[in-house]
GROMACS .gro file of C-alpha atoms in nm:
model
  278
    1MET     CA    1  -0.921  -0.440   4.133
    2ALA     CA    2  -1.285  -0.343   4.204
    3GLY     CA    3  -1.193   0.024   4.226
    4GLU     CA    4  -0.992   0.007   3.904
    5LEU     CA    5  -1.295  -0.141   3.729
    6GLY     CA    6  -1.519   0.144   3.845
    7PHE     CA    7  -1.697  -0.018   4.138
    8SER     CA    8  -1.721   0.147   4.478
    9CYS     CA    9  -1.821  -0.144   4.703
   10ILE     CA   10  -1.745  -0.513   4.741
   11GLN     CA   11  -1.869  -0.820   4.923
   12LEU     CA   12  -1.583  -0.972   5.124
   13PRO     CA   13  -1.632  -1.342   5.212
   14SER     CA   14  -1.457  -1.436   5.535
   15LYS     CA   15  -1.334  -1.760   5.377
   16VAL     CA   16  -1.156  -1.560   5.104
   17LEU     CA   17  -1.002  -1.335   5.367
   18TYR     CA   18  -0.887  -1.638   5.568
   19ALA     CA   19  -0.730  -1.803   5.264
   20SER     CA   20  -0.553  -1.489   5.143
   21MET     CA   21  -0.417  -1.398   5.488
   22GLY     CA   22  -0.349  -1.751   5.615
   23ILE     CA   23  -0.571  -1.707   5.923
   24ASP     CA   24  -0.884  -1.837   6.088
   25ARG     CA   25  -1.134  -1.636   6.292
   26GLY     CA   26  -0.868  -1.584   6.559
   27GLY     CA   27  -0.686  -1.363   6.310
   28LEU     CA   28  -0.973  -1.114   6.278
   29THR     CA   29  -0.790  -0.847   6.474
   30ARG     CA   30  -0.808  -0.471   6.501
   31GLU     CA   31  -0.471  -0.452   6.323
   32LEU     CA   32  -0.605  -0.646   6.025
   33ALA     CA   33  -0.917  -0.432   6.012
   34ASP     CA   34  -0.711  -0.113   6.014
   35HIS     CA   35  -0.489  -0.251   5.736
   36LEU     CA   36  -0.787  -0.347   5.519
   37ARG     CA   37  -0.957  -0.014   5.572
   38ALA     CA   38  -0.643   0.171   5.466
   39VAL     CA   39  -0.609  -0.039   5.149
   40LEU     CA   40  -0.976  -0.006   5.061
   41ASP     CA   41  -0.987   0.366   5.134
   42GLU     CA   42  -0.694   0.421   4.900
   43ALA     CA   43  -0.880   0.231   4.628
   44GLY     CA   44  -1.203   0.420   4.691
   45VAL     CA   45  -1.387   0.101   4.779
   46SER     CA   46  -1.603   0.013   5.080
   47VAL     CA   47  -1.714  -0.324   5.217
   48ALA     CA   48  -2.087  -0.357   5.153
   49VAL     CA   49  -2.105  -0.699   5.320
   50LEU     CA   50  -1.869  -0.923   5.516
   51GLY     CA   51  -1.978  -1.272   5.413
   52CYS     CA   52  -2.002  -1.563   5.658
   53TYR     CA   53  -2.148  -1.880   5.509
   54LYS     CA   54  -2.176  -2.123   5.799
   55ASN     CA   55  -2.485  -2.342   5.822
   56LEU     CA   56  -2.730  -2.216   6.084
   57ALA     CA   57  -2.982  -2.493   6.011
   58THR     CA   58  -2.750  -2.784   6.094
   59PRO     CA   59  -2.890  -3.047   6.335
   60ASP     CA   60  -2.539  -3.112   6.472
   61ARG     CA   61  -2.532  -2.914   6.798
   62GLN     CA   62  -2.154  -2.896   6.823
   63GLN     CA   63  -2.129  -2.782   6.462
   64LEU     CA   64  -2.397  -2.521   6.528
   65MET     CA   65  -2.214  -2.383   6.830
   66ASP     CA   66  -1.893  -2.355   6.629
   67ASN     CA   67  -2.079  -2.188   6.344
   68ILE     CA   68  -2.236  -1.936   6.582
   69ALA     CA   69  -1.889  -1.857   6.718
   70GLU     CA   70  -1.783  -1.786   6.360
   71TYR     CA   71  -2.068  -1.538   6.320
   72GLU     CA   72  -1.978  -1.371   6.648
   73ALA     CA   73  -1.620  -1.324   6.531
   74CYS     CA   74  -1.735  -1.182   6.198
   75LEU     CA   75  -1.983  -0.946   6.365
   76ASN     CA   76  -1.708  -0.810   6.586
   77PHE     CA   77  -1.472  -0.774   6.290
   78ALA     CA   78  -1.738  -0.600   6.083
   79GLN     CA   79  -1.762  -0.335   6.352
   80MET     CA   80  -1.385  -0.288   6.336
   81LEU     CA   81  -1.412  -0.246   5.958
   82GLY     CA   82  -1.650   0.042   6.006
   83GLY     CA   83  -1.986  -0.117   6.073
   84CYS     CA   84  -2.063  -0.312   5.756
   85PRO     CA   85  -2.328  -0.586   5.787
   86VAL     CA   86  -2.247  -0.957   5.800
   87GLY     CA   87  -2.420  -1.154   5.526
   88THR     CA   88  -2.515  -1.520   5.527
   89GLU     CA   89  -2.689  -1.777   5.315
   90THR     CA   90  -2.974  -1.969   5.475
   91GLY     CA   91  -2.832  -2.316   5.518
   92ARG     CA   92  -2.976  -2.665   5.500
   93PRO     CA   93  -3.100  -2.900   5.775
   94ASN     CA   94  -2.822  -3.157   5.749
   95ALA     CA   95  -2.469  -3.160   5.887
   96GLN     CA   96  -2.320  -3.201   5.538
   97ASN     CA   97  -2.501  -2.887   5.414
   98ARG     CA   98  -2.598  -3.080   5.101
   99VAL     CA   99  -2.878  -2.969   4.870
  100ALA     CA  100  -3.175  -3.200   4.928
  101ASP     CA  101  -3.553  -3.188   4.958
  102ASP     CA  102  -3.526  -3.162   5.337
  103ARG     CA  103  -3.458  -2.790   5.293
  104MET     CA  104  -3.821  -2.740   5.187
  105THR     CA  105  -3.977  -2.849   5.517
  106ASP     CA  106  -4.124  -2.643   5.800
  107GLY     CA  107  -3.872  -2.809   6.031
  108ALA     CA  108  -3.585  -2.677   5.821
  109LEU     CA  109  -3.723  -2.325   5.841
  110GLU     CA  110  -3.767  -2.356   6.217
  111ALA     CA  111  -3.411  -2.484   6.262
  112PHE     CA  112  -3.270  -2.196   6.058
  113ALA     CA  113  -3.481  -1.940   6.242
  114ASP     CA  114  -3.364  -2.074   6.578
  115GLY     CA  115  -2.997  -2.052   6.479
  116LEU     CA  116  -3.048  -1.711   6.323
  117ALA     CA  117  -3.215  -1.576   6.636
  118ARG     CA  118  -2.905  -1.659   6.838
  119VAL     CA  119  -2.684  -1.475   6.591
  120CYS     CA  120  -2.922  -1.178   6.593
  121ASP     CA  121  -2.887  -1.158   6.971
  122ARG     CA  122  -2.512  -1.120   6.925
  123ALA     CA  123  -2.560  -0.866   6.646
  124GLU     CA  124  -2.782  -0.656   6.870
  125ALA     CA  125  -2.526  -0.675   7.152
  126VAL     CA  126  -2.248  -0.528   6.936
  127GLY     CA  127  -2.464  -0.287   6.737
  128GLY     CA  128  -2.421  -0.486   6.417
  129GLN     CA  129  -2.639  -0.622   6.139
  130ILE     CA  130  -2.692  -0.973   6.006
  131LEU     CA  131  -2.836  -1.005   5.655
  132ILE     CA  132  -2.983  -1.325   5.512
  133GLU     CA  133  -2.969  -1.403   5.141
  134PRO     CA  134  -3.254  -1.629   5.024
  135GLY     CA  135  -3.171  -1.880   4.752
  136TRP     CA  136  -3.338  -2.170   4.576
  137ASN     CA  137  -3.073  -2.419   4.690
  138GLU     CA  138  -3.122  -2.331   5.057
  139THR     CA  139  -3.380  -2.333   5.335
  140VAL     CA  140  -3.519  -1.986   5.265
  141ASN     CA  141  -3.600  -2.043   4.899
  142THR     CA  142  -3.912  -1.836   4.825
  143PRO     CA  143  -4.030  -1.483   4.908
  144ASP     CA  144  -4.293  -1.629   5.140
  145ARG     CA  145  -4.040  -1.832   5.337
  146CYS     CA  146  -3.823  -1.524   5.368
  147ARG     CA  147  -4.116  -1.328   5.507
  148GLU     CA  148  -4.189  -1.607   5.753
  149VAL     CA  149  -3.832  -1.595   5.887
  150LEU     CA  150  -3.851  -1.217   5.923
  151GLU     CA  151  -4.170  -1.258   6.126
  152ARG     CA  152  -4.027  -1.536   6.344
  153VAL     CA  153  -3.703  -1.348   6.413
  154SER     CA  154  -3.818  -0.992   6.476
  155SER     CA  155  -3.476  -0.843   6.543
  156PRO     CA  156  -3.388  -0.484   6.454
  157SER     CA  157  -3.046  -0.617   6.352
  158LEU     CA  158  -3.190  -0.852   6.089
  159GLY     CA  159  -3.209  -0.758   5.721
  160VAL     CA  160  -3.200  -0.912   5.374
  161ILE     CA  161  -2.956  -0.933   5.084
  162TYR     CA  162  -3.179  -0.959   4.778
  163ASP     CA  163  -3.044  -1.149   4.480
  164PRO     CA  164  -3.339  -1.193   4.242
  165VAL     CA  165  -3.168  -1.460   4.031
  166SER     CA  166  -3.085  -1.674   4.336
  167LEU     CA  167  -3.457  -1.734   4.391
  168LEU     CA  168  -3.504  -1.870   4.038
  169HIS     CA  169  -3.475  -2.221   3.896
  170PRO     CA  170  -3.557  -2.365   3.553
  171SER     CA  171  -3.926  -2.429   3.621
  172VAL     CA  172  -4.003  -2.069   3.720
  173VAL     CA  173  -3.783  -1.849   3.501
  174ASP     CA  174  -4.087  -1.736   3.301
  175GLU     CA  175  -4.232  -1.603   3.628
  176ALA     CA  176  -3.917  -1.415   3.727
  177GLN     CA  177  -4.074  -1.070   3.739
  178GLU     CA  178  -4.375  -1.192   3.937
  179ILE     CA  179  -4.140  -1.353   4.191
  180THR     CA  180  -3.940  -1.030   4.208
  181ALA     CA  181  -4.253  -0.823   4.265
  182ARG     CA  182  -4.367  -1.056   4.544
  183MET     CA  183  -4.026  -1.042   4.715
  184LEU     CA  184  -4.023  -0.662   4.707
  185TYR     CA  185  -4.380  -0.652   4.838
  186LEU     CA  186  -4.327  -0.900   5.123
  187CYS     CA  187  -3.971  -0.818   5.226
  188GLY     CA  188  -3.877  -0.486   5.069
  189SER     CA  189  -3.870  -0.298   5.398
  190LYS     CA  190  -3.591  -0.528   5.519
  191ILE     CA  191  -3.371  -0.531   5.207
  192ARG     CA  192  -3.035  -0.369   5.282
  193VAL     CA  193  -2.809  -0.488   4.994
  194LEU     CA  194  -2.873  -0.595   4.634
  195HIS     CA  195  -2.692  -0.850   4.419
  196ALA     CA  196  -2.704  -0.790   4.044
  197LYS     CA  197  -2.668  -1.079   3.805
  198ASP     CA  198  -2.811  -1.264   3.506
  199PHE     CA  199  -2.853  -1.630   3.410
  200GLU     CA  200  -2.878  -1.892   3.140
  201ILE     CA  201  -3.052  -2.230   3.137
  202VAL     CA  202  -2.832  -2.530   3.050
  203ASP     CA  203  -2.988  -2.862   2.945
  204ASN     CA  204  -2.830  -3.086   3.207
  205GLU     CA  205  -2.816  -3.113   3.584
  206ASP     CA  206  -2.465  -3.256   3.607
  207GLY     CA  207  -2.279  -2.940   3.712
  208ALA     CA  208  -2.306  -2.660   3.962
  209GLY     CA  209  -2.619  -2.447   3.940
  210TRP     CA  210  -2.980  -2.419   4.045
  211CYS     CA  211  -3.157  -2.749   3.962
  212ASP     CA  212  -3.516  -2.862   4.020
  213GLY     CA  213  -3.542  -3.212   3.872
  214THR     CA  214  -3.641  -3.097   3.523
  215GLY     CA  215  -3.313  -3.205   3.365
  216SER     CA  216  -3.195  -2.845   3.330
  217ARG     CA  217  -3.002  -2.613   3.557
  218LEU     CA  218  -2.974  -2.240   3.598
  219VAL     CA  219  -2.621  -2.100   3.566
  220CYS     CA  220  -2.543  -1.748   3.688
  221HIS     CA  221  -2.367  -1.465   3.503
  222GLY     CA  222  -2.301  -1.098   3.569
  223VAL     CA  223  -2.589  -0.854   3.526
  224GLY     CA  224  -2.677  -0.795   3.161
  225GLU     CA  225  -2.453  -1.070   3.022
  226THR     CA  226  -2.730  -1.290   2.880
  227GLY     CA  227  -3.036  -1.066   2.890
  228ARG     CA  228  -3.248  -1.336   3.053
  229TYR     CA  229  -3.319  -1.141   3.371
  230ASP     CA  230  -3.437  -0.780   3.359
  231PHE     CA  231  -3.281  -0.612   3.663
  232GLU     CA  232  -3.420  -0.267   3.582
  233PRO     CA  233  -3.742  -0.304   3.788
  234VAL     CA  234  -3.524  -0.373   4.092
  235VAL     CA  235  -3.318  -0.062   4.016
  236ALA     CA  236  -3.638   0.141   3.985
  237TRP     CA  237  -3.763   0.007   4.318
  238ALA     CA  238  -3.430   0.088   4.483
  239ALA     CA  239  -3.424   0.442   4.345
  240ALA     CA  240  -3.769   0.507   4.490
  241ALA     CA  241  -3.759   0.309   4.815
  242CYS     CA  242  -3.392   0.274   4.914
  243PRO     CA  243  -3.172   0.541   4.752
  244GLY     CA  244  -2.809   0.473   4.836
  245ILE     CA  245  -2.853   0.098   4.885
  246PRO     CA  246  -2.531  -0.091   4.800
  247CYS     CA  247  -2.546  -0.308   4.488
  248VAL     CA  248  -2.286  -0.580   4.430
  249VAL     CA  249  -2.237  -0.736   4.085
  250GLU     CA  250  -2.188  -1.112   4.113
  251ASN     CA  251  -2.068  -1.379   3.870
  252SER     CA  252  -1.886  -1.140   3.640
  253VAL     CA  253  -1.518  -1.173   3.554
  254PRO     CA  254  -1.267  -0.897   3.474
  255ALA     CA  255  -1.336  -0.940   3.102
  256THR     CA  256  -1.710  -0.878   3.147
  257ALA     CA  257  -1.707  -0.636   3.441
  258ALA     CA  258  -1.703  -0.323   3.224
  259ASP     CA  259  -2.013  -0.436   3.036
  260CYS     CA  260  -2.189  -0.523   3.364
  261LEU     CA  261  -2.108  -0.178   3.496
  262ALA     CA  262  -2.235  -0.015   3.176
  263THR     CA  263  -2.560  -0.211   3.210
  264LEU     CA  264  -2.608  -0.082   3.564
  265GLU     CA  265  -2.520   0.272   3.457
  266HIS     CA  266  -2.783   0.262   3.183
  267MET     CA  267  -3.052   0.121   3.411
  268SER     CA  268  -2.965   0.366   3.685
  269ALA     CA  269  -2.977   0.662   3.448
  270CYS     CA  270  -3.323   0.556   3.334
  271CYS     CA  271  -3.438   0.534   3.697
  272GLY     CA  272  -3.256   0.838   3.836
  273ALA     CA  273  -3.021   0.638   4.060
  274SER     CA  274  -2.643   0.613   4.096
  275HIS     CA  275  -2.495   0.298   3.945
  276ARG     CA  276  -2.244   0.241   4.224
  277GLU     CA  277  -2.483   0.263   4.512
  278LEU     CA  278  -2.838   0.254   4.390
   0.00000   0.00000   0.00000
């Protein structure tokens, strides 16, 4: 469907692949990789990121070992797919992976960095890449914490998926462009993939979203759908600093995908970049 809608790359979560194929990590075989590559090649679509969302900050040692094994399997499979990076969120320091204030501590950052370092060792061994995606609901929830992780885990296989909206929450939406500028300044040299989306603020904290105790929550939409987040400065940065960087639209639906694509096309034309891969 992505190719039919005009997009040239996708993010493929391993859990979606498992559910659609009826497998677990043991089913990540060369035969499956060859099949997927043939299907994607025919559609004119590449895999920008193979997603693996296991908690690397968990204090449960057995759970951590199993999660690391999951990353190892995905790193190997990513190489079979043609060398795409493996992307991950940044976890939380509890075995339930629940959103709580414990994610804000130095200990949480240390736990995540320790788990990440082990995955980076495996990535280096197979010639792969592991990309972390900072987000408000997780352990790496500010540009400064992202920079700290990059300094603690100085692996050539480590990079960043930058989703500007994921670092926002209701209390800071008026500072969105300042936060974006700081992220690009501190971590820009490590950004390998972009996520493009927009948001709205809803006056309750009862549902899914980015909450901060204010009584409101941030709900995500596809890029350009609400006009609350201006993605064009990120496009301009990408055109100048990282031409060709993959950009994945998130939180759109088939009914809004065409408008999201048109938004990216317009921004890209203004900045001299391609809309499909910035």
